Structures are given as structure tokens and as C-alpha cells.
Tab-separated table of C-alpha atoms in Angstrom:
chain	number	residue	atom	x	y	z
A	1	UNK	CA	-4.021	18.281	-9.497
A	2	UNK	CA	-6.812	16.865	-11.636
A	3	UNK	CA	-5.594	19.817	-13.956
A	4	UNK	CA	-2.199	18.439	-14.419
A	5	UNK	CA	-2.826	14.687	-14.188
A	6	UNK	CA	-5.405	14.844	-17.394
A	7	UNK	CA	-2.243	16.900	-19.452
A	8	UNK	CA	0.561	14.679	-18.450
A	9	UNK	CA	0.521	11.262	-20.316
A	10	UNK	CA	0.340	8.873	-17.785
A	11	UNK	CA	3.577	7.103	-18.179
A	12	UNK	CA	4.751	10.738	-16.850
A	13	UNK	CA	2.785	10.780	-13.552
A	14	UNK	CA	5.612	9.899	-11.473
A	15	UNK	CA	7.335	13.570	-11.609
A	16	UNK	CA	4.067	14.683	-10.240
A	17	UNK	CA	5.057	12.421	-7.378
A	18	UNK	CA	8.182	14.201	-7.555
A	19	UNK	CA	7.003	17.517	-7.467
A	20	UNK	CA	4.599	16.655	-4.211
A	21	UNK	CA	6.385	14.179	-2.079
A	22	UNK	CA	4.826	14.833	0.858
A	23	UNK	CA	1.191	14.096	-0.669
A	24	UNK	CA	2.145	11.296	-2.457
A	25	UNK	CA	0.228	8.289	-0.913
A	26	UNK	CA	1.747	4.825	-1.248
A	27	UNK	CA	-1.040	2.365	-1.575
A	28	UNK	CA	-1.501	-1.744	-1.100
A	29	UNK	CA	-4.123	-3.666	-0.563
A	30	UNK	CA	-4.804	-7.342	1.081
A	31	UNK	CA	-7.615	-9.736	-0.383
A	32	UNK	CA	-9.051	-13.526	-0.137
A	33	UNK	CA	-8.103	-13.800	-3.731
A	34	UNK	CA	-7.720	-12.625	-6.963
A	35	UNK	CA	-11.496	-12.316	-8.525
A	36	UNK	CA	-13.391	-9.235	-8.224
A	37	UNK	CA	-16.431	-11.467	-8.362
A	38	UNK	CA	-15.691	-14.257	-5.411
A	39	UNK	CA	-13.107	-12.411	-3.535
A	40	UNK	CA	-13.008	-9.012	-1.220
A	41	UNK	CA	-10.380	-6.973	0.026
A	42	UNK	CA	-9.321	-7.997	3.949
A	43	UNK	CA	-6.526	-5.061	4.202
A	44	UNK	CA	-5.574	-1.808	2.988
A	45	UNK	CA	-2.463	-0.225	3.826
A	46	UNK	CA	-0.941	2.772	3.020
A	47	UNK	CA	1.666	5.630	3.975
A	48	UNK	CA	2.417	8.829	3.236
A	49	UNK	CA	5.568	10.774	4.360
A	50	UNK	CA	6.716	8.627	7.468
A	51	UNK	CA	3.295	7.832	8.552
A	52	UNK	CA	1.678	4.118	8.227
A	53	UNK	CA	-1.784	3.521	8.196
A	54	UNK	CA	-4.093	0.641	7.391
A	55	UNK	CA	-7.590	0.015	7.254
A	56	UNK	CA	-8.997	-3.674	8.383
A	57	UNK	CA	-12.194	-5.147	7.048
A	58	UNK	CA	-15.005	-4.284	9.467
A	59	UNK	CA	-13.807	-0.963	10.482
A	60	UNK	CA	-14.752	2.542	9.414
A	61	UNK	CA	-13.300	3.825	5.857
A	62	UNK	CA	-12.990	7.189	7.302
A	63	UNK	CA	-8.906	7.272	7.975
A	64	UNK	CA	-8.581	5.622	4.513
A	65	UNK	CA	-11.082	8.648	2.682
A	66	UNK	CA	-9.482	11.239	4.904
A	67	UNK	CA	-6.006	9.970	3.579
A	68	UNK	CA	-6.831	9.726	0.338
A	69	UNK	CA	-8.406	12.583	-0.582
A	70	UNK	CA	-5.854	15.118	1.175
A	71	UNK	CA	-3.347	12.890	-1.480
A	72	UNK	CA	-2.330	14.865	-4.721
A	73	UNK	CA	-0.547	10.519	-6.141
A	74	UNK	CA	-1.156	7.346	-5.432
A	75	UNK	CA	1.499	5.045	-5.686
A	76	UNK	CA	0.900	0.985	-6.350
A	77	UNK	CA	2.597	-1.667	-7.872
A	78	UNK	CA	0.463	-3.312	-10.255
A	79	UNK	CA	-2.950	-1.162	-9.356
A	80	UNK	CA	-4.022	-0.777	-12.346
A	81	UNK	CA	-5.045	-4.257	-12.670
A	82	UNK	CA	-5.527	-5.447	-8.718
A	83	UNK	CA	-5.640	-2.904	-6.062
A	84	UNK	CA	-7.494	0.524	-7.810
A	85	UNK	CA	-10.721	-2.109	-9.733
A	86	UNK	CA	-11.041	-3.392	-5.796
A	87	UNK	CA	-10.954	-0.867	-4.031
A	88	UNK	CA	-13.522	1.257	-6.611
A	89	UNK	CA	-15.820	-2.350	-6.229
A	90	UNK	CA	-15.836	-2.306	-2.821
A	91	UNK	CA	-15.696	1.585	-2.344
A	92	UNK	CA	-17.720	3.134	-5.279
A	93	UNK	CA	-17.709	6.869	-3.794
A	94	UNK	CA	-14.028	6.211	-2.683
A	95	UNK	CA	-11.888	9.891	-3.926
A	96	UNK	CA	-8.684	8.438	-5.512
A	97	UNK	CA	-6.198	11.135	-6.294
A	98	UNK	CA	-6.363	11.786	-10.231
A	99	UNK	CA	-2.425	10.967	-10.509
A	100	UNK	CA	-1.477	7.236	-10.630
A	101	UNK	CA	2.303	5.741	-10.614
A	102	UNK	CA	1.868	2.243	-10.896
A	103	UNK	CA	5.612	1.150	-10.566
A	104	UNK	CA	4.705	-2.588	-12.537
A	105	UNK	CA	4.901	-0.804	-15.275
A	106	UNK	CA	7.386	2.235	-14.783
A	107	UNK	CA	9.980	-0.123	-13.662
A	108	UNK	CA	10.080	-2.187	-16.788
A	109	UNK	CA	11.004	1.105	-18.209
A	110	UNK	CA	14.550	0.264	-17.179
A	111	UNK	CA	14.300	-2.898	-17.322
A	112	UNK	CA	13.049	-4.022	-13.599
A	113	UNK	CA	10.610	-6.296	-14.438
A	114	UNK	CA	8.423	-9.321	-12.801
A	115	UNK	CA	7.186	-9.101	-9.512
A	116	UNK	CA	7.703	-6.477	-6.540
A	117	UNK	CA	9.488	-9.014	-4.309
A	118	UNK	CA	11.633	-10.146	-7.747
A	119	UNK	CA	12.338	-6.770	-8.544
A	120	UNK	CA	13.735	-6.130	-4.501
A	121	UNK	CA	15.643	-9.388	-4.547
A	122	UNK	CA	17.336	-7.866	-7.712
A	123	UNK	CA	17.905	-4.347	-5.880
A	124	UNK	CA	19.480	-6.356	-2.483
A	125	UNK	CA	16.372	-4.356	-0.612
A	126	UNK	CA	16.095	-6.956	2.675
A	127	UNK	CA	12.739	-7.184	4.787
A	128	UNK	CA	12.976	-8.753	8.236
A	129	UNK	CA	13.100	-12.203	8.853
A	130	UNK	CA	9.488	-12.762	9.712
A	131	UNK	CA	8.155	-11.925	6.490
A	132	UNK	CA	11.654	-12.800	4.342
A	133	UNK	CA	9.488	-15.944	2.826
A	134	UNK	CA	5.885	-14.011	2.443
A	135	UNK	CA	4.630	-13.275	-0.710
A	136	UNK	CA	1.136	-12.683	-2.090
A	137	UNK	CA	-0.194	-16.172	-2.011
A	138	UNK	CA	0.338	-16.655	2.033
A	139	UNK	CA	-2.363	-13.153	2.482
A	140	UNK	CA	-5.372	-15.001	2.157
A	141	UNK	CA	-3.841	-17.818	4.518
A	142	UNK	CA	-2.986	-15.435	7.014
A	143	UNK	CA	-6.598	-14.009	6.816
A	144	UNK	CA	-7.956	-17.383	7.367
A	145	UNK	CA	-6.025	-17.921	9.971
A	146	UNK	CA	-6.969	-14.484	11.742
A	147	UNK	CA	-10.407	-15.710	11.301
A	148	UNK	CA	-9.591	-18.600	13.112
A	149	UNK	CA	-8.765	-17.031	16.132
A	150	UNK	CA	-4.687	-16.488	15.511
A	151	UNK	CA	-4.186	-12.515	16.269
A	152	UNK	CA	-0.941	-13.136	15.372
A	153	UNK	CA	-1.298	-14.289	11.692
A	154	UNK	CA	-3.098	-10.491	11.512
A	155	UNK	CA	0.100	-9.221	12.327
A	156	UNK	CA	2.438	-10.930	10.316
A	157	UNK	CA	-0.233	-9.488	7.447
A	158	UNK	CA	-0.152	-6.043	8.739
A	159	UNK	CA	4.004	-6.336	8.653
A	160	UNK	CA	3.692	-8.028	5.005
A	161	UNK	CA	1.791	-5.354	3.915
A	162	UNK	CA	3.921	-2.842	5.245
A	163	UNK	CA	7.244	-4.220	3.662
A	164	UNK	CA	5.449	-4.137	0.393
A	165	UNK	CA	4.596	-0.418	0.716
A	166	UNK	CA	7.769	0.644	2.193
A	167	UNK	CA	9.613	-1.630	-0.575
A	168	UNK	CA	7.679	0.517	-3.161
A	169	UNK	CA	9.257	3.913	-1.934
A	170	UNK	CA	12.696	2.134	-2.277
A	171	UNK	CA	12.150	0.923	-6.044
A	172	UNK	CA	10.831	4.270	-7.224
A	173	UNK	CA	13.519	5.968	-6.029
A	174	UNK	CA	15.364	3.559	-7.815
A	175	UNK	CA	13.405	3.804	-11.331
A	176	UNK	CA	13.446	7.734	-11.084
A	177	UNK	CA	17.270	7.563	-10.915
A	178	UNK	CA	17.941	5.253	-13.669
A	179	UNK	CA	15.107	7.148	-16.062
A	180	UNK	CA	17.011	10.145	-15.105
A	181	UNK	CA	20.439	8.449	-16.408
A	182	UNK	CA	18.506	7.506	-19.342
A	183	UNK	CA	17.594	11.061	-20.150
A	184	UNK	CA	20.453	12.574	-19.521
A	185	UNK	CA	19.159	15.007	-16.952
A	186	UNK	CA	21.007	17.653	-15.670
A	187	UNK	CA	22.285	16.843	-11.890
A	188	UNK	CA	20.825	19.672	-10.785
A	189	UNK	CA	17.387	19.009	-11.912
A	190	UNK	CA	17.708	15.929	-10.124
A	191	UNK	CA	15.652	15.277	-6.567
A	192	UNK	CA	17.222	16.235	-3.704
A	193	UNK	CA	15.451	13.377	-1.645
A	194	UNK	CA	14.715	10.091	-1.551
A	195	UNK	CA	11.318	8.626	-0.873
A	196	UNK	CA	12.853	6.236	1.534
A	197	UNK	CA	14.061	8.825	3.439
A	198	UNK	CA	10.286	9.132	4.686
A	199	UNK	CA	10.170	5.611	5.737
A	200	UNK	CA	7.336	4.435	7.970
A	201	UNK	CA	7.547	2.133	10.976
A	202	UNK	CA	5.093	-0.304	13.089
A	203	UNK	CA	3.898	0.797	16.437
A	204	UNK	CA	2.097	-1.636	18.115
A	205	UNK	CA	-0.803	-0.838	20.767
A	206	UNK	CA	-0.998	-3.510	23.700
A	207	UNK	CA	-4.516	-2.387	23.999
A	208	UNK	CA	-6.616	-4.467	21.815
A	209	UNK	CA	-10.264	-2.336	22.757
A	210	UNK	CA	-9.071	0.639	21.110
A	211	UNK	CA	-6.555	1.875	18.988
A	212	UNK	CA	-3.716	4.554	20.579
A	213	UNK	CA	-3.531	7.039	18.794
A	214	UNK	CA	-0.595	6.677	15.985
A	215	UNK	CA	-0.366	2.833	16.854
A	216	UNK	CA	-1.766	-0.179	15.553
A	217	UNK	CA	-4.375	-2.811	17.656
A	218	UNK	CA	-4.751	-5.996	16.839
A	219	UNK	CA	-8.347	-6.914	17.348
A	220	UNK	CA	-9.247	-10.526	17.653
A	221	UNK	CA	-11.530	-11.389	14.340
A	222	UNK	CA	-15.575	-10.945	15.383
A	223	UNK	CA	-16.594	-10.603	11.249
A	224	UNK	CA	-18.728	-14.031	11.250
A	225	UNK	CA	-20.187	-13.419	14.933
A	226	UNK	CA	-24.045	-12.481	14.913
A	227	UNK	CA	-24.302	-8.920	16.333
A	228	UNK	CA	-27.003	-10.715	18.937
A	229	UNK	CA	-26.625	-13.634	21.205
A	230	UNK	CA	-28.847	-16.299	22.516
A	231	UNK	CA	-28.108	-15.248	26.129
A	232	UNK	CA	-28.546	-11.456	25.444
A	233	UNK	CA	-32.163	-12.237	24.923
């Protein structure tokens, strides 16, 4: 793939996308802020196909390398500038596939501009009521809050960060459509699919001491705890 992504400008990435659906990964990430300096990332979520998977500060890399380096794309909105310079600060040896869509800037190629959640509202795309009001300023909040103690503000993070990737599938489907119009593709050419056809969902493990296969635990924060107690000695 590295082969193909190095010959095709990169404004044309997202046909390789096309061409490999099924190992195209959709990518987001979750931070304290915006500064590579101050800030780190808290979250990383990501799907490919109709599966959902995150990794949470703390935790092993390994489902996040594993995923990302069986990927031929990567899909972000905006990555080139936020979630690709954090993740290779945090992750220097991380594999990122060689392809990149970043759909900030493919969408303004027919005129979808602004932000992801701007660009939705302007499609009709609806995200559940929980997380109607989210955007990227409550993250750090809801990290805070997890640190806190509140297991359920991780949640409500996990489904924000879900919406956004799933939302992603729906606008490049979108985007591929209207630059097809613009080109005046032949129909047959066109993609038989729809990335939104392989939409992910949440599945929620009640067991908090281990994760369930294919479902998602929500561990109560232990980040600032020392790894050795006064009464352990």
C-alpha cells in the first residue's frame, strides 16, 4: 500500500479507501487539550468494518498497533493537524497506514466546510440524545470528571467518541458521492456500498475487572493512585 499511497497525490487517497473498505480504519482521538506540549491524549477510538474499538490511557497499545497495522487507510477528520502529531508524540514506533483521508479537508472540496458536528448538522446526520449537545470542548471535562471518580462521564466520552467516528463514515460517503457528481463519473464506476453500511455499535460489559471479549468495561480511574500503599507495607 505504501507503493500506491507515495504515487497518488494525497488529495486522491480516499479511492484507496474505496478500493479497500474493509481495511480502512476510521480514527479519533480524545485529549486534555489542544497543545502537544501541556496536553496528552486520554482516548483513542477507532473502527473498522462494523467493529468499535478504543484504547484508554493506562492500558496496553497492543489492540490499537494490532489494528493499525493490519489497516491499508486511516480515516480522520482534521488529523493532519490534531490526532496523527499526537498520537506519533505519544506513540513514536506507532505503524500508521501510509494512506491518509483526512475528511477536513476533502469535504471542503464540495463545499462542506467548518467543523465535523457543523458539517452533520448540515447533512441532518442525528446522534442520540445523550451526546446531541457534546462537542470537543466538554472531552477534557468529561476526563476530569472520570478522574474524579464519575465512571459514567467515561462513558458518555466513549459514546462521544464513537458518534464522531461513526459520523465520519456517513460524511465520506457523502463527499465521495458529490466528487463523483462533480466528475461526471460513470454510474457504473460508482461504489456499490456505503461506508455506513458497516456501522459499529456499543456493547457494554457489566464486568468492570476485565473486559468481555468484543465489549467495552468501564474501569473506575486508578491513573494518579501510587502502585504501593501505606498498609501494603
Amino acid at each position: 500500500m505504501a507503493f500506491f499511497a507515495s504515487r497518488f497525490p494525497r488529495r486522491e487517497h480516499y479511492r484507496l479507501a474505496l478500493a479497500f473498505p474493509r481495511e480502512t480504519v476510521f480514527l479519533d482521538i480524545e485529549t486534555t487539550g489542544l497543545s502537544l506540549y501541556y496536553d496528552h491524549i486520554t482516548l483513542v477510538g477507532w473502527s473498522v468494518a462494523d467493529q468499535y474499538g478504543l484504547y484508554l490511557r493506562g492500558e496496553s497499545t497492543d489492540r490499537l498497533r494490532e489494528a493499525l497495522a493490519r489497516a491499508k487507510v486511516i480515516v480522520t477528520f482534521n488529523g493532519s493537524r490534531f490526532d496523527l502529531p499526537f498520537l506519533r508524540q505519544e506513540f513514536p514506533d506507532l505503524a500508521l497506514p501510509a494512506a491518509h483521508v483526512d475528511l477536513c479537508f476533502l469535504a471542503r472540496r464540495v463545499d462542506l466546510g467548518g467543523p465535523q458536528k457543523e458539517i452533520e448538522r448540515r447533512l441532518r446526520l442525528r446522534r442520540d440524545g445523550d451526546i446531541a449537545d457534546l462537542d470537543g470542548r466538554a472531552a477534557p471535562l468529561l476526563w476530569h470528571e472520570y478522574r474524579r471518580g464519575d465512571v459514567g462521564a467515561l462513558r458518555r466520552l466513549i459514546q462521544y467518541n464513537h458518534a464522531d467516528i461513526e459520523g465520519m463514515k456517513d460524511i465520506l460517503d457523502v463527499v465521495v458521492r458529490r466528487l463523483l457528481l462533480s466528475r461526471r463519473a460513470p454510474r457504473t464506476i460508482w461504489p456499490s456500498y456505503r461506508f455506513a453500511h458497516l456501522r459499529s455499535s456499543l456493547r457494554w460489559s457489566a464486568d468492570r475487572s476485565r473486559k468481555a471479549k468484543g465489549r467495552i468495561s468501564l474501569p473506575r480511574f486508578r491513573g494518579d493512585r501510587p502502585s504501593v500503599s501505606l498498609a501494603s507495607l
